[in-house]
GROMACS .gro file of C-alpha atoms in nm:
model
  294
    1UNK     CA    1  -2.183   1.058   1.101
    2UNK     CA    2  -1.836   0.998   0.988
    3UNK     CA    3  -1.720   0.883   0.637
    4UNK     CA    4  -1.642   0.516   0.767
    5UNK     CA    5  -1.887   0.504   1.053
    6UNK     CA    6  -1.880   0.146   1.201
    7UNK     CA    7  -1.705   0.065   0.928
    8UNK     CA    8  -1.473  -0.216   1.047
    9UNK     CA    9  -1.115  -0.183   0.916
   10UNK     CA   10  -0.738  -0.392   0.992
   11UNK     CA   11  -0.457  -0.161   0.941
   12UNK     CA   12  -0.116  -0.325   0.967
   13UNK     CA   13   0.198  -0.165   1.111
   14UNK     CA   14  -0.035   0.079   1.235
   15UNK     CA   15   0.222   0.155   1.571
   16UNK     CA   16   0.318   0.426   1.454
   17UNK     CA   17   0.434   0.656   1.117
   18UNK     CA   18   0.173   0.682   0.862
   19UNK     CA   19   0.004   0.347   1.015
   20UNK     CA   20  -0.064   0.552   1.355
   21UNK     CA   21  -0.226   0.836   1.147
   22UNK     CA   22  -0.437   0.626   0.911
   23UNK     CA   23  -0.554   0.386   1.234
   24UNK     CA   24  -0.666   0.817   1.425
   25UNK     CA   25  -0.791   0.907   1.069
   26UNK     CA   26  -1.063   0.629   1.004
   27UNK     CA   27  -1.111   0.627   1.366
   28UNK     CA   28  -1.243   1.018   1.388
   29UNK     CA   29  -1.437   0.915   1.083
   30UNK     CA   30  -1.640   0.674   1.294
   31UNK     CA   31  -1.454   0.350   1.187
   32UNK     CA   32  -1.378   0.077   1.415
   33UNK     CA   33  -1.049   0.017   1.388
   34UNK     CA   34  -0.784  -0.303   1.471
   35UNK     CA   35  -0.435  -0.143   1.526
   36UNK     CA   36  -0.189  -0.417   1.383
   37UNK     CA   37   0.149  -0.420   1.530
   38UNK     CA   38   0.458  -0.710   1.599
   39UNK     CA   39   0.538  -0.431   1.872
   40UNK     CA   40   0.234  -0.506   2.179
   41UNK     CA   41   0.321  -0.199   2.331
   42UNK     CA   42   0.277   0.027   2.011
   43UNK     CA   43  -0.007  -0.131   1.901
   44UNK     CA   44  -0.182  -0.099   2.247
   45UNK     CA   45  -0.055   0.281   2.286
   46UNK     CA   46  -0.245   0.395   1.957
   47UNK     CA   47  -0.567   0.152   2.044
   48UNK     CA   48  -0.605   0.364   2.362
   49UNK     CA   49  -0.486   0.683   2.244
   50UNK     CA   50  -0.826   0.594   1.975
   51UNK     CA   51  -1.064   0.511   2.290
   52UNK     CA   52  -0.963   0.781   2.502
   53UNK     CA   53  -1.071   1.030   2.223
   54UNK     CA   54  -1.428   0.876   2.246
   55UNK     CA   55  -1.373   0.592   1.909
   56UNK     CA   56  -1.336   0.220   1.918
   57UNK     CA   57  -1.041   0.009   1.820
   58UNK     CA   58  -0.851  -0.293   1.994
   59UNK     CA   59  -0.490  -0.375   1.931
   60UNK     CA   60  -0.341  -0.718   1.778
   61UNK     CA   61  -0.049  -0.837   1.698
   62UNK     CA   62  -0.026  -1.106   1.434
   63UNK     CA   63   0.236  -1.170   1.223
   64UNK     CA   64   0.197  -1.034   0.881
   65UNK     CA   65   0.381  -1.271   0.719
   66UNK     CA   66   0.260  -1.538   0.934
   67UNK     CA   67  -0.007  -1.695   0.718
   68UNK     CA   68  -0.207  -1.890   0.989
   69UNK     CA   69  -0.077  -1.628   1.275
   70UNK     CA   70  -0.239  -1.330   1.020
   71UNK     CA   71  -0.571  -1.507   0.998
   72UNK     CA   72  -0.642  -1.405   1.395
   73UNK     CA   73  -0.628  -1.060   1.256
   74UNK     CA   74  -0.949  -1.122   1.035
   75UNK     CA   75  -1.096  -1.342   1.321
   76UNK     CA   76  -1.047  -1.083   1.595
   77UNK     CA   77  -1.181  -0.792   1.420
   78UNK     CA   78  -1.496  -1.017   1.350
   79UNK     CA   79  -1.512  -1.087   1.709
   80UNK     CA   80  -1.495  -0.773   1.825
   81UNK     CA   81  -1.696  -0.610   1.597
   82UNK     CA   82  -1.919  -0.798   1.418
   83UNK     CA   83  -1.776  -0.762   1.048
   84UNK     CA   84  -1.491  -0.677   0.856
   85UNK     CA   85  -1.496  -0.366   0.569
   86UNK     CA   86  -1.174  -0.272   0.525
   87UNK     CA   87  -0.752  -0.404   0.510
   88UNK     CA   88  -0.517  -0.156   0.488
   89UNK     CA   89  -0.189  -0.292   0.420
   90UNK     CA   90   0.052  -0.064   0.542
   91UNK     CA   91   0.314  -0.268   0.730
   92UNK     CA   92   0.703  -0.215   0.598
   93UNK     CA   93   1.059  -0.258   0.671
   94UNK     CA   94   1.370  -0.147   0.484
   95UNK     CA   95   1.705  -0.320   0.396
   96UNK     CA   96   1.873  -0.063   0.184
   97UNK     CA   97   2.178  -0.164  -0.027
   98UNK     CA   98   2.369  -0.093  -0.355
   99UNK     CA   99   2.265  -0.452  -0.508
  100UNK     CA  100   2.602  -0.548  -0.616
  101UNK     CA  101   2.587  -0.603  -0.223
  102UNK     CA  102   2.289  -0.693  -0.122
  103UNK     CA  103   2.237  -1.058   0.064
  104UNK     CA  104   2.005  -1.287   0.032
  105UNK     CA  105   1.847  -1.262   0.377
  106UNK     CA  106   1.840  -0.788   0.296
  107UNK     CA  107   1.615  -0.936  -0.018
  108UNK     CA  108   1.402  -1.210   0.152
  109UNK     CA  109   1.310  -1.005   0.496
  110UNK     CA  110   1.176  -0.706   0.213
  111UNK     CA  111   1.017  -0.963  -0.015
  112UNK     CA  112   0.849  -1.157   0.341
  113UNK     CA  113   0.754  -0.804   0.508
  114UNK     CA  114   0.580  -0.603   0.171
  115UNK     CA  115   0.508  -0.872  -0.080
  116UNK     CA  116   0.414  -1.191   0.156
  117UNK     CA  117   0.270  -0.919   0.419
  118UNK     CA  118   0.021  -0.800   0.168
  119UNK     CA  119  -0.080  -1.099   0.044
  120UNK     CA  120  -0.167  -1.306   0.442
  121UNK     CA  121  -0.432  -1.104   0.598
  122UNK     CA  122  -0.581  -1.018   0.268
  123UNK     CA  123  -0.632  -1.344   0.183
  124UNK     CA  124  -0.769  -1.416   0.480
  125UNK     CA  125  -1.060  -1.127   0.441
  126UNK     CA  126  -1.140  -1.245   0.121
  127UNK     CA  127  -1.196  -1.553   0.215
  128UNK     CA  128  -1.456  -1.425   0.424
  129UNK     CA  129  -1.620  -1.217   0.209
  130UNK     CA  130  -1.631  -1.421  -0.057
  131UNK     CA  131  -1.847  -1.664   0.165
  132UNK     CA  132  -2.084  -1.365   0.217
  133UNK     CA  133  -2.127  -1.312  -0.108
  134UNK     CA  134  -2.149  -1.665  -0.165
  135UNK     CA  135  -2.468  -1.630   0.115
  136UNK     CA  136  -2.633  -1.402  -0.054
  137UNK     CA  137  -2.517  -1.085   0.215
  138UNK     CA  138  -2.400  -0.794   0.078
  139UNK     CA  139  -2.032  -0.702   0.069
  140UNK     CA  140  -1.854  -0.377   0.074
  141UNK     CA  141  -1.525  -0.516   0.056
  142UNK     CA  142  -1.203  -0.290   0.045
  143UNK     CA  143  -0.826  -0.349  -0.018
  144UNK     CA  144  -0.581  -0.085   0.014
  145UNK     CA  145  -0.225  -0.132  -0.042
  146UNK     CA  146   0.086   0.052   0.023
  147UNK     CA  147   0.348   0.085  -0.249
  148UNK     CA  148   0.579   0.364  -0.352
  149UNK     CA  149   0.752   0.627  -0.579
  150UNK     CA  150   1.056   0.298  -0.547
  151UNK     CA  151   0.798   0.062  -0.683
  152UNK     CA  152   0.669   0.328  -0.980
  153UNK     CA  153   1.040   0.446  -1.070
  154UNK     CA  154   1.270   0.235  -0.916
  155UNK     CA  155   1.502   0.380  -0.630
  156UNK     CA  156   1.907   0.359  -0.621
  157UNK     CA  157   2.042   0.161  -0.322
  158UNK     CA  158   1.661   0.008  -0.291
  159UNK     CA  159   1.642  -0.276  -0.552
  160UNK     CA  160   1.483  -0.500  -0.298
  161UNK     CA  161   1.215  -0.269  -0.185
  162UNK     CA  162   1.143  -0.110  -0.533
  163UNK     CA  163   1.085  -0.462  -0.649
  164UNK     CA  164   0.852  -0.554  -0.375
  165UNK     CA  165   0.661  -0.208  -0.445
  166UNK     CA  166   0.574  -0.270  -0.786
  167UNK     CA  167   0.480  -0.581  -0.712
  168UNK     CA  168   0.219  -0.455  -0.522
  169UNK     CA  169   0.118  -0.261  -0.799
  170UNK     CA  170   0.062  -0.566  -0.994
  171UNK     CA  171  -0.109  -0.735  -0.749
  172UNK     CA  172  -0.337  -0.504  -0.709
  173UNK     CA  173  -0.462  -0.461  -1.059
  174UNK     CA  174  -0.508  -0.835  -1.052
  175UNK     CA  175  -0.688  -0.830  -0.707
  176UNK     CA  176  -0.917  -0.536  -0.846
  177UNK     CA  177  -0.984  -0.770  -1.196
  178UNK     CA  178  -1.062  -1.087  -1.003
  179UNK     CA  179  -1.263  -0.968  -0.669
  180UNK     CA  180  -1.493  -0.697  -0.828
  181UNK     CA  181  -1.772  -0.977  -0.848
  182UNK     CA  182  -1.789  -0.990  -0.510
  183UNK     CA  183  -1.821  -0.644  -0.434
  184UNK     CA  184  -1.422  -0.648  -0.340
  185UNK     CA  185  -1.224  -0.321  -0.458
  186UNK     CA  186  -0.851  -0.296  -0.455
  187UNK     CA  187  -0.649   0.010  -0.499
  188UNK     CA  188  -0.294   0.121  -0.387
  189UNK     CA  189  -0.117   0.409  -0.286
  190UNK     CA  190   0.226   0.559  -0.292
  191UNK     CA  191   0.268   0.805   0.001
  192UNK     CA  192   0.547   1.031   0.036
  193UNK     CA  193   0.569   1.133   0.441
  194UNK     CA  194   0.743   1.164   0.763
  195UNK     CA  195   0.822   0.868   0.899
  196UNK     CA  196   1.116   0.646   1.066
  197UNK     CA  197   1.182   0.482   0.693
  198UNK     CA  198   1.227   0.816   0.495
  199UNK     CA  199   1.356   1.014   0.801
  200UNK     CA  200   1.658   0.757   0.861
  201UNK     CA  201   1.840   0.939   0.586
  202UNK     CA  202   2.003   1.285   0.753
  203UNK     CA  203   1.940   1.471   0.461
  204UNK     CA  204   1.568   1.356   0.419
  205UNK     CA  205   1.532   1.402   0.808
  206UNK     CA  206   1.619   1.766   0.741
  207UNK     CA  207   1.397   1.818   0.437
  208UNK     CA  208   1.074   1.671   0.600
  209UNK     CA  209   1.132   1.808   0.924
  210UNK     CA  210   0.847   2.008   1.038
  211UNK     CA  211   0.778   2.374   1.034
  212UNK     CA  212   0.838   2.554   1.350
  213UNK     CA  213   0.644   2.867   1.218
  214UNK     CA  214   0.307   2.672   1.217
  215UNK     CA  215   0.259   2.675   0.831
  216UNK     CA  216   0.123   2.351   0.706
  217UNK     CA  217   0.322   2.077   0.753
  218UNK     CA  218   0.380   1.942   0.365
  219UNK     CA  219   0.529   1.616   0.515
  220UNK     CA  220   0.266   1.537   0.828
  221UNK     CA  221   0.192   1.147   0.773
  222UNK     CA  222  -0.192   1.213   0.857
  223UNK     CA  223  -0.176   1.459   0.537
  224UNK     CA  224  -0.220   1.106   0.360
  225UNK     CA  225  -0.481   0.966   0.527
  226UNK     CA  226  -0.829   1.138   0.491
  227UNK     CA  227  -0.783   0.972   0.054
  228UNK     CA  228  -0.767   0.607   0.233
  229UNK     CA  229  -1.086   0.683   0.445
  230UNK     CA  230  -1.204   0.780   0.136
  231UNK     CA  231  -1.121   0.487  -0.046
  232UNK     CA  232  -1.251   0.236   0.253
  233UNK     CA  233  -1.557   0.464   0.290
  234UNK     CA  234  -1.915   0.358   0.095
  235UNK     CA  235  -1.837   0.636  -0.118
  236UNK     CA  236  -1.540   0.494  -0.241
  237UNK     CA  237  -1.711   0.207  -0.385
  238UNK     CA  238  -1.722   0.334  -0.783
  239UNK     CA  239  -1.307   0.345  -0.739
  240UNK     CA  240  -1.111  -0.002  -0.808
  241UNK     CA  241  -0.798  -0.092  -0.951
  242UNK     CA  242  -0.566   0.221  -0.962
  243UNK     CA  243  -0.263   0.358  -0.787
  244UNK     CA  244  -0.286   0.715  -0.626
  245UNK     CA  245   0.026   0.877  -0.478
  246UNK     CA  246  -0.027   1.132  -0.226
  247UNK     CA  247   0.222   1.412  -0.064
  248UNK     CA  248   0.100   1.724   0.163
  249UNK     CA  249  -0.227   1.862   0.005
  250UNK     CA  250  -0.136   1.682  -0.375
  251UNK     CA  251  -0.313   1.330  -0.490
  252UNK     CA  252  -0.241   1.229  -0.810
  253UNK     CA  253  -0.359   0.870  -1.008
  254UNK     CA  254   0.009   0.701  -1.126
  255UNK     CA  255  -0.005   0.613  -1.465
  256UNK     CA  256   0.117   0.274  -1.526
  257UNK     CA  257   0.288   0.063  -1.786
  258UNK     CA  258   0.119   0.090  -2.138
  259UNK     CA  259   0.217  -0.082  -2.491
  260UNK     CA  260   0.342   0.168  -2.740
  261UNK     CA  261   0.250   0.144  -3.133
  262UNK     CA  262   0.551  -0.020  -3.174
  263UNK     CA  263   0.701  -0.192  -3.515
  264UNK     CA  264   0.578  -0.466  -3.676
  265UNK     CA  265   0.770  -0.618  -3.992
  266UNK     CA  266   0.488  -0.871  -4.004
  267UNK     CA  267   0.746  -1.151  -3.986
  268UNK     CA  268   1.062  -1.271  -3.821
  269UNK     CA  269   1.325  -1.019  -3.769
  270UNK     CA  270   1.662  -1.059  -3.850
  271UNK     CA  271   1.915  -0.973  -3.592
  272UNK     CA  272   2.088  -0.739  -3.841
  273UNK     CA  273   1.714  -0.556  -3.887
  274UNK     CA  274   1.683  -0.514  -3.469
  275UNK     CA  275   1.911  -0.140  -3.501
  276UNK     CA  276   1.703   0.036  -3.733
  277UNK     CA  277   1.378  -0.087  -3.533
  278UNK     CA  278   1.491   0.010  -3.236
  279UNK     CA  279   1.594   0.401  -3.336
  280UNK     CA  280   1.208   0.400  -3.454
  281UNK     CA  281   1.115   0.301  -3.066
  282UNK     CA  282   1.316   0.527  -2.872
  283UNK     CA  283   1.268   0.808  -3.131
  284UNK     CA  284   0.847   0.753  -3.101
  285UNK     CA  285   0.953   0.701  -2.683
  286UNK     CA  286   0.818   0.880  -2.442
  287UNK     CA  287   1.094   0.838  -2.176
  288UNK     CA  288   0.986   0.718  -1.780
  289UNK     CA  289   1.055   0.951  -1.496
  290UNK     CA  290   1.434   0.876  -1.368
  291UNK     CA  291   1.531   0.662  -1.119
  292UNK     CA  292   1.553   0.792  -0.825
  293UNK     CA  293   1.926   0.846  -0.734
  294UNK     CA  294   2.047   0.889  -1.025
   0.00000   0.00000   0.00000
């Protein structure tokens, strides 16, 4: 038997890129699997590329960030198969600008797509389990969430997306807080991989491309994959509330934001006081990763 075997899981955006190889990945594991995709045709291609290798999965196509349209997501996969176990939100778009120029509409389509996106058929799941629980059935709820090295350390010419990220990252240390009592986890992940978003860039295309030698290919989306069975699996059950990033053969847990000792003067400071305070900080500092960019 597989890891997720008839394990029932939604993964948006899963026509192709790392979507495609999560959607074959907990399908070989047994899953059954709804291939999310606003492109039919893509979403259709990978369903039937999962049947004809002997595993079950039907396409759909609701809108992400579409909250009634996302809800036929949940309601599908229920229909088809009985249940629900699993969303993996994985849908995303990019806008990239320097954000001196960035427009409105480059900040709301990002904002809609990653933040909105992640928060419509999720919702809609946990409304469901939450009713089982609520029955008395047994859940084995999972959320998985897609954020990114932009979201941990920022990203130059990506102040739209790296915004979005990390607020995935926050919302999924509150989702992991606040659905644990119903047997909910929520975790994240920040994947660094092929696809048509980090391969749009001619110098990324070039460093990613793939080996011709028939060494392992560091950059192969599915590399990613087998850690979000994992995490949608039974097994992954113990695991809630963190962010993993994950490149070729590496996974790592990110560390997040944490309070330093700081300095208290045990009253109000003066303005004229705030120099010598701050030279205690930053000397005590231990400095984040750079931007990346810069």
């Amino acid at each position: 038997m597989g890891a997720c075997q008839d394990r029932v899981v939604i993964i948006t955006g899963a026509g192709g890129g790392l979507g495609r190889g999560h959607a074959l990945e907990f399908a070989k594991e047994g899953a059954c699997v709804v291939v999310n995709d606003i492109n039919k045709e893509a979403a259709e291609k990978v369903a039937e590329e999962i049947k004809a290798a002997g595993g079950k999965a039907i396409a759909n196509t609701s809108d992400i960030t579409n909250y009634e349209d996302s809800a036929n997501a949940v309601k599908e996969a229920i229909d088809a198969f009985g249940d629900l176990h699993v969303v993996l939100n994985n849908a995303g778009v990019n806008r990239d600008r320097m954000f001196a120029s960035m427009t409105e509409a480059e900040w709301d389509t990002i904002m809609a797509v990653h933040l909105k996106g992640h928060f419509c058929i999720t919702s809609h799941a946990v409304q469901y389990w939450r009713g089982q629980a609520k029955a008395g059935h047994a859940v084995s709820g999972r959320i998985i969430n897609t954020t990114s090295g932009a979201g941990l350390q920022g990203s130059v010419g990506q102040s739209n997306y790296a915004a979005a990220k990390a607020g995935i990252c926050a919302l999924t240390l509150n989702q992991a807080a606040e659905l644990g009592r119903y047997g909910i986890t929520a975790n994240a992940i920040a994947p660094a991989a092929r696809t048509g978003m980090t391969t749009a860039v001619e110098a990324m295309a070039e460093r990613m491309k793939a080996p011709d030698d028939g060494s392992f290919d560091y950059w192969d989306p599915q590399n990613v994959s087998p850690l979000l069975v994992w995490l949608g699996s039974e097994a992954g059950g113990e695991i809630t509330g963190r962010i993993f990033e994950a490149e070729g053969g590496k996974i790592s847990i990110a560390d997040g934001w944490r309070s330093t000792e700081g300095v208290d003067k045990g009253a109000k400071w003066e303005a004229s006081e705030i120099g010598d305070a701050m030279k205690t900080l930053l000397d005590k500092e231990v400095p984040a990763q750079k931007v990346y960019g810069t």
